Tab-separated table of C-alpha atoms in Angstrom:
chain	number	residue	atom	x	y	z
P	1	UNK	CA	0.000	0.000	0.000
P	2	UNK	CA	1.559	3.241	-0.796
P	3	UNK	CA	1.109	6.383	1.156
P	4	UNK	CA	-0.673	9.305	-0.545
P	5	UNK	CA	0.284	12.450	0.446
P	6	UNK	CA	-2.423	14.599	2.636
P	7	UNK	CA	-4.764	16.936	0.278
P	8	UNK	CA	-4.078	19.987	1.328
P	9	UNK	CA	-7.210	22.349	1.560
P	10	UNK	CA	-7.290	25.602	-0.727
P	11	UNK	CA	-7.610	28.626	0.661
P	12	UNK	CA	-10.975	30.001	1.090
P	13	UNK	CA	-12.138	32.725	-2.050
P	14	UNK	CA	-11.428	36.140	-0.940
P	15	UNK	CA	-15.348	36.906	-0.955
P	16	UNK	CA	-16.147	33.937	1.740
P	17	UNK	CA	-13.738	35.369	4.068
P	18	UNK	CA	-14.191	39.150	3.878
P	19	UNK	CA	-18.020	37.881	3.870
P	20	UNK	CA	-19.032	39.680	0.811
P	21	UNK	CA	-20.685	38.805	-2.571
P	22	UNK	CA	-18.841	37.654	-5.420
P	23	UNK	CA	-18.739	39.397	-8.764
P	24	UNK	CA	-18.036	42.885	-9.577
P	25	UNK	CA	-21.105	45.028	-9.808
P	26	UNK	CA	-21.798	48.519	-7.687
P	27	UNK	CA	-23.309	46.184	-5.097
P	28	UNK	CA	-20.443	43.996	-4.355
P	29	UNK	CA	-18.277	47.132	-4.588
P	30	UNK	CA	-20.287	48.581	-2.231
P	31	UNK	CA	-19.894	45.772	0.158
P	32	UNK	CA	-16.214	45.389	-0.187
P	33	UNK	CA	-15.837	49.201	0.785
P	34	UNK	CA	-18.036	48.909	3.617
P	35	UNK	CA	-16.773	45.409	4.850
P	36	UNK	CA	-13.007	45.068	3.438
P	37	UNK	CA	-11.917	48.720	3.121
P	38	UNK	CA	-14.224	50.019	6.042
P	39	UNK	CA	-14.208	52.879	4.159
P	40	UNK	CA	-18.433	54.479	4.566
P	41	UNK	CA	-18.756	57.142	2.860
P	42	UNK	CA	-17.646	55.460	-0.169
P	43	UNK	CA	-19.670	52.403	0.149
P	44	UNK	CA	-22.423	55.002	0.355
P	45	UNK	CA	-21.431	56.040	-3.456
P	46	UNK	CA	-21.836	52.753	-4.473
P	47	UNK	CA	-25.348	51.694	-3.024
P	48	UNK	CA	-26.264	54.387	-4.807
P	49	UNK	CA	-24.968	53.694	-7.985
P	50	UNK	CA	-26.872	49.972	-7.290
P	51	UNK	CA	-29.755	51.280	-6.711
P	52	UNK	CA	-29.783	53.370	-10.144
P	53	UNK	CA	-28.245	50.219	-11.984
P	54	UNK	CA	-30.762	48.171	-10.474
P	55	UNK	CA	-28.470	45.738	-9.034
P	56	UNK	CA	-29.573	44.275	-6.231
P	57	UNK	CA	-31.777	46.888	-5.472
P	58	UNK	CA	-33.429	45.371	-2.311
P	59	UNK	CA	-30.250	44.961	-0.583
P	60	UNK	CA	-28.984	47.829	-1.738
P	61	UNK	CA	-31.207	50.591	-0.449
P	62	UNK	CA	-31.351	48.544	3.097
P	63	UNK	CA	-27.561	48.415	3.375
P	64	UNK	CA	-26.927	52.141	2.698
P	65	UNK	CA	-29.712	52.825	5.178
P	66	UNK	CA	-27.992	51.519	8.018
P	67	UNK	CA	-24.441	52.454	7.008
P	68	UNK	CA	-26.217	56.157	6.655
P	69	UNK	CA	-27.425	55.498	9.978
P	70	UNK	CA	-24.290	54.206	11.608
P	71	UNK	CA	-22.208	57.865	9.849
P	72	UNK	CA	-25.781	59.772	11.974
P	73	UNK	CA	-26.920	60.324	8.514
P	74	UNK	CA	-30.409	59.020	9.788
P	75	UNK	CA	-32.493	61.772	8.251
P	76	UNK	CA	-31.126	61.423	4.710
P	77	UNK	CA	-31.433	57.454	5.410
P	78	UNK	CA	-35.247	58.002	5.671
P	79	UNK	CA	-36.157	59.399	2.659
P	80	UNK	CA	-34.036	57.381	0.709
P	81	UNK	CA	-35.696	54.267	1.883
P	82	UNK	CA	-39.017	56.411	1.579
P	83	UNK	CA	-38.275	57.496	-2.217
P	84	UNK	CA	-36.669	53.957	-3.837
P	85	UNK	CA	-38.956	51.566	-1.990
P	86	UNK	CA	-40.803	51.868	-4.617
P	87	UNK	CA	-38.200	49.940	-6.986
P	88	UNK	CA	-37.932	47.639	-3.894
P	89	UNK	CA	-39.700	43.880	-4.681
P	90	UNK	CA	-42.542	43.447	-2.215
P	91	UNK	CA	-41.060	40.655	-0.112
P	92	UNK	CA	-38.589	43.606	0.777
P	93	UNK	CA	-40.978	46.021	1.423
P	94	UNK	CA	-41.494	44.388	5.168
P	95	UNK	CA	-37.391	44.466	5.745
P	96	UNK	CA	-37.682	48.058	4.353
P	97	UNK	CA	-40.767	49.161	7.089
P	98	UNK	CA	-38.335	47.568	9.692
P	99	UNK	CA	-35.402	49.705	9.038
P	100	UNK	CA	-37.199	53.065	8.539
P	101	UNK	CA	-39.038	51.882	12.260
P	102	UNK	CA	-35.116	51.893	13.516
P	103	UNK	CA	-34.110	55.194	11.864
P	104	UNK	CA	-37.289	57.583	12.832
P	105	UNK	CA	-35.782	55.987	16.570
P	106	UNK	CA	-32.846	56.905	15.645
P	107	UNK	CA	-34.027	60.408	14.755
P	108	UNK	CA	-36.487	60.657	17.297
P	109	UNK	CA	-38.969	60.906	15.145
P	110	UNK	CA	-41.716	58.983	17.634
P	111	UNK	CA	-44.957	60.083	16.166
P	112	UNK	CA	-43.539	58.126	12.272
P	113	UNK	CA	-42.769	55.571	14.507
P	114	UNK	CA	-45.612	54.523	16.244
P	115	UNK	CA	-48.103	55.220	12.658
P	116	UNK	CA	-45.958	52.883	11.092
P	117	UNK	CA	-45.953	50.334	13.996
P	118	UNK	CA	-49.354	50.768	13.465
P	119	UNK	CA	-49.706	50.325	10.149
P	120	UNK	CA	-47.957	47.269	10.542
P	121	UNK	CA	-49.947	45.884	12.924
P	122	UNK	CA	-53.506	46.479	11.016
P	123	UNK	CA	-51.815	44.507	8.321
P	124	UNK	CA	-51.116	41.682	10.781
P	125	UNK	CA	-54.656	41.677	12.001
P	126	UNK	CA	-56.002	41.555	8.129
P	127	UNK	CA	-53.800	38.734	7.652
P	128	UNK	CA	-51.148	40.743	5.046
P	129	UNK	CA	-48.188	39.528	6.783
P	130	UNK	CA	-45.492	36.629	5.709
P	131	UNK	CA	-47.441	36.400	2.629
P	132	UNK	CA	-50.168	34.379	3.967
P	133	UNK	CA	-47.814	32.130	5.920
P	134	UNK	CA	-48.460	30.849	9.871
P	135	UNK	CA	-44.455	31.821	9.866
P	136	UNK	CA	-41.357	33.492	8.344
P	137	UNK	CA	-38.088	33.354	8.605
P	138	UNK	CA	-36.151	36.088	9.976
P	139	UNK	CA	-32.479	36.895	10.631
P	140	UNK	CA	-30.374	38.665	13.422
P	141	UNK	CA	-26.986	38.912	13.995
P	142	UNK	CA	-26.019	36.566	11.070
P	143	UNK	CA	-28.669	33.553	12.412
P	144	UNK	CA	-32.116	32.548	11.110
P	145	UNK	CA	-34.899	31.854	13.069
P	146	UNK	CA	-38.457	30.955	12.795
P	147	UNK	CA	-40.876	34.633	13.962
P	148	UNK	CA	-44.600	33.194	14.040
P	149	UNK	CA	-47.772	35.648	13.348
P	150	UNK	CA	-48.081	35.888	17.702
P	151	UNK	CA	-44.982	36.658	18.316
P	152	UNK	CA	-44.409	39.560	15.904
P	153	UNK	CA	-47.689	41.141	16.819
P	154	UNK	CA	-46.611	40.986	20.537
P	155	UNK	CA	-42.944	42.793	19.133
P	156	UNK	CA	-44.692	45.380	17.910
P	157	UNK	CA	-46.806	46.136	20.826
P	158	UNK	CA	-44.034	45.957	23.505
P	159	UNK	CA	-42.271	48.572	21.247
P	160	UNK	CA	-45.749	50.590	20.902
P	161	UNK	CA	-45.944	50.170	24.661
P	162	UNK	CA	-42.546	51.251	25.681
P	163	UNK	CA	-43.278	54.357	23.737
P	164	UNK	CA	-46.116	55.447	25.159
P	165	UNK	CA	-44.537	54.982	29.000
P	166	UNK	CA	-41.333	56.951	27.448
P	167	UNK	CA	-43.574	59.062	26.727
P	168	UNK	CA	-45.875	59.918	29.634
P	169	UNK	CA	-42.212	60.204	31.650
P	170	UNK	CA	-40.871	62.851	29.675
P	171	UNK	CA	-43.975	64.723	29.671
P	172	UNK	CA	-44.149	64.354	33.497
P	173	UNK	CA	-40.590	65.115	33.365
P	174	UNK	CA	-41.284	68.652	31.570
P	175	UNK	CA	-43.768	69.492	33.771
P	176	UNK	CA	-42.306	69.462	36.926
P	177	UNK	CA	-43.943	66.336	37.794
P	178	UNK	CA	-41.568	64.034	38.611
P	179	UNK	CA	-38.590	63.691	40.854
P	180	UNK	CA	-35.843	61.218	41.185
């Protein structure tokens, strides 16, 4: 019996370590700039030059939302997501509600908040949500999990709720009705 030699593994592609999409479109340059060169301002350049080649469009306009977010470029984050939605797919347009719910926080912008919370939650209760499905699959922090129909409606209405009480203690705050 003769003794092979041990297969040495090849390296892993440059995109599956820096964890960014292969090819070489504005969205995968945009990703590489945000994630390889951590350089923000110019991934910014290049979700927007996705979004206007239509490249990925859906991950696009989410993605430069939150890196505008993370520069406190929350405001101009908004009505991006608020003007391109619109070239968005609908599956995204869920994703999309989520992010603009974390950027009016962001921006303090608590009335936008809670309409959209809302909003969302009338569309639960009309049966709109996970396209007709008991369940969908969500993801956080790089892991997928299953988010059932009960458990996002009772999300949204611990955020709704912990608005309101932030609410009611500021205003007692301001007037001179509460001490510490």
């Amino acid at each position: 019996m003769s003794m092979g030699k041990k297969k040495e593994k090849e390296p892993e592609p440059f995109h599956v370590i820096h964890k960014v999409p292969s090819g070489d479109g504005p969205y995968v340059q945009a990703k590489h700039a945000q994630l390889v060169k951590k350089d923000l301002e110019a991934s910014i350049v290049w979700f927007w030059k996705a979004i206007n080649a239509g490249d990925r469009v859906d991950s696009a306009l989410k993605d430069m939302a939150v890196v505008m977010k993370t520069l406190h470029r929350g405001e101009e984050a908004i009505e991006a997501v608020k003007s391109f939605r619109g070239r968005c797919s609908k599956q995204a347009q869920e994703s999309l509600d989520n992010v603009l719910i974390d950027l009016y926080k962001k921006c303090g912008k608590v009335d936008e908040q809670i309409l959209l919370l809302k909003q969302k939650l009338r569309s639960i209760y009309q049966g709109e949500v996970f396209n007709g499905k008991p369940t969908k699959t969500a993801r956080s922090h790089g892991k997928k999990f299953k988010v059932t129909v009960k458990q996002e409606t009772s999300r949204l209405l611990v955020i709704i709720l912990l608005f309101l009480i932030t609410s009611l203690l500021f205003s007692a705050i301001l007037a001179g009705n509460w001490t510490c």
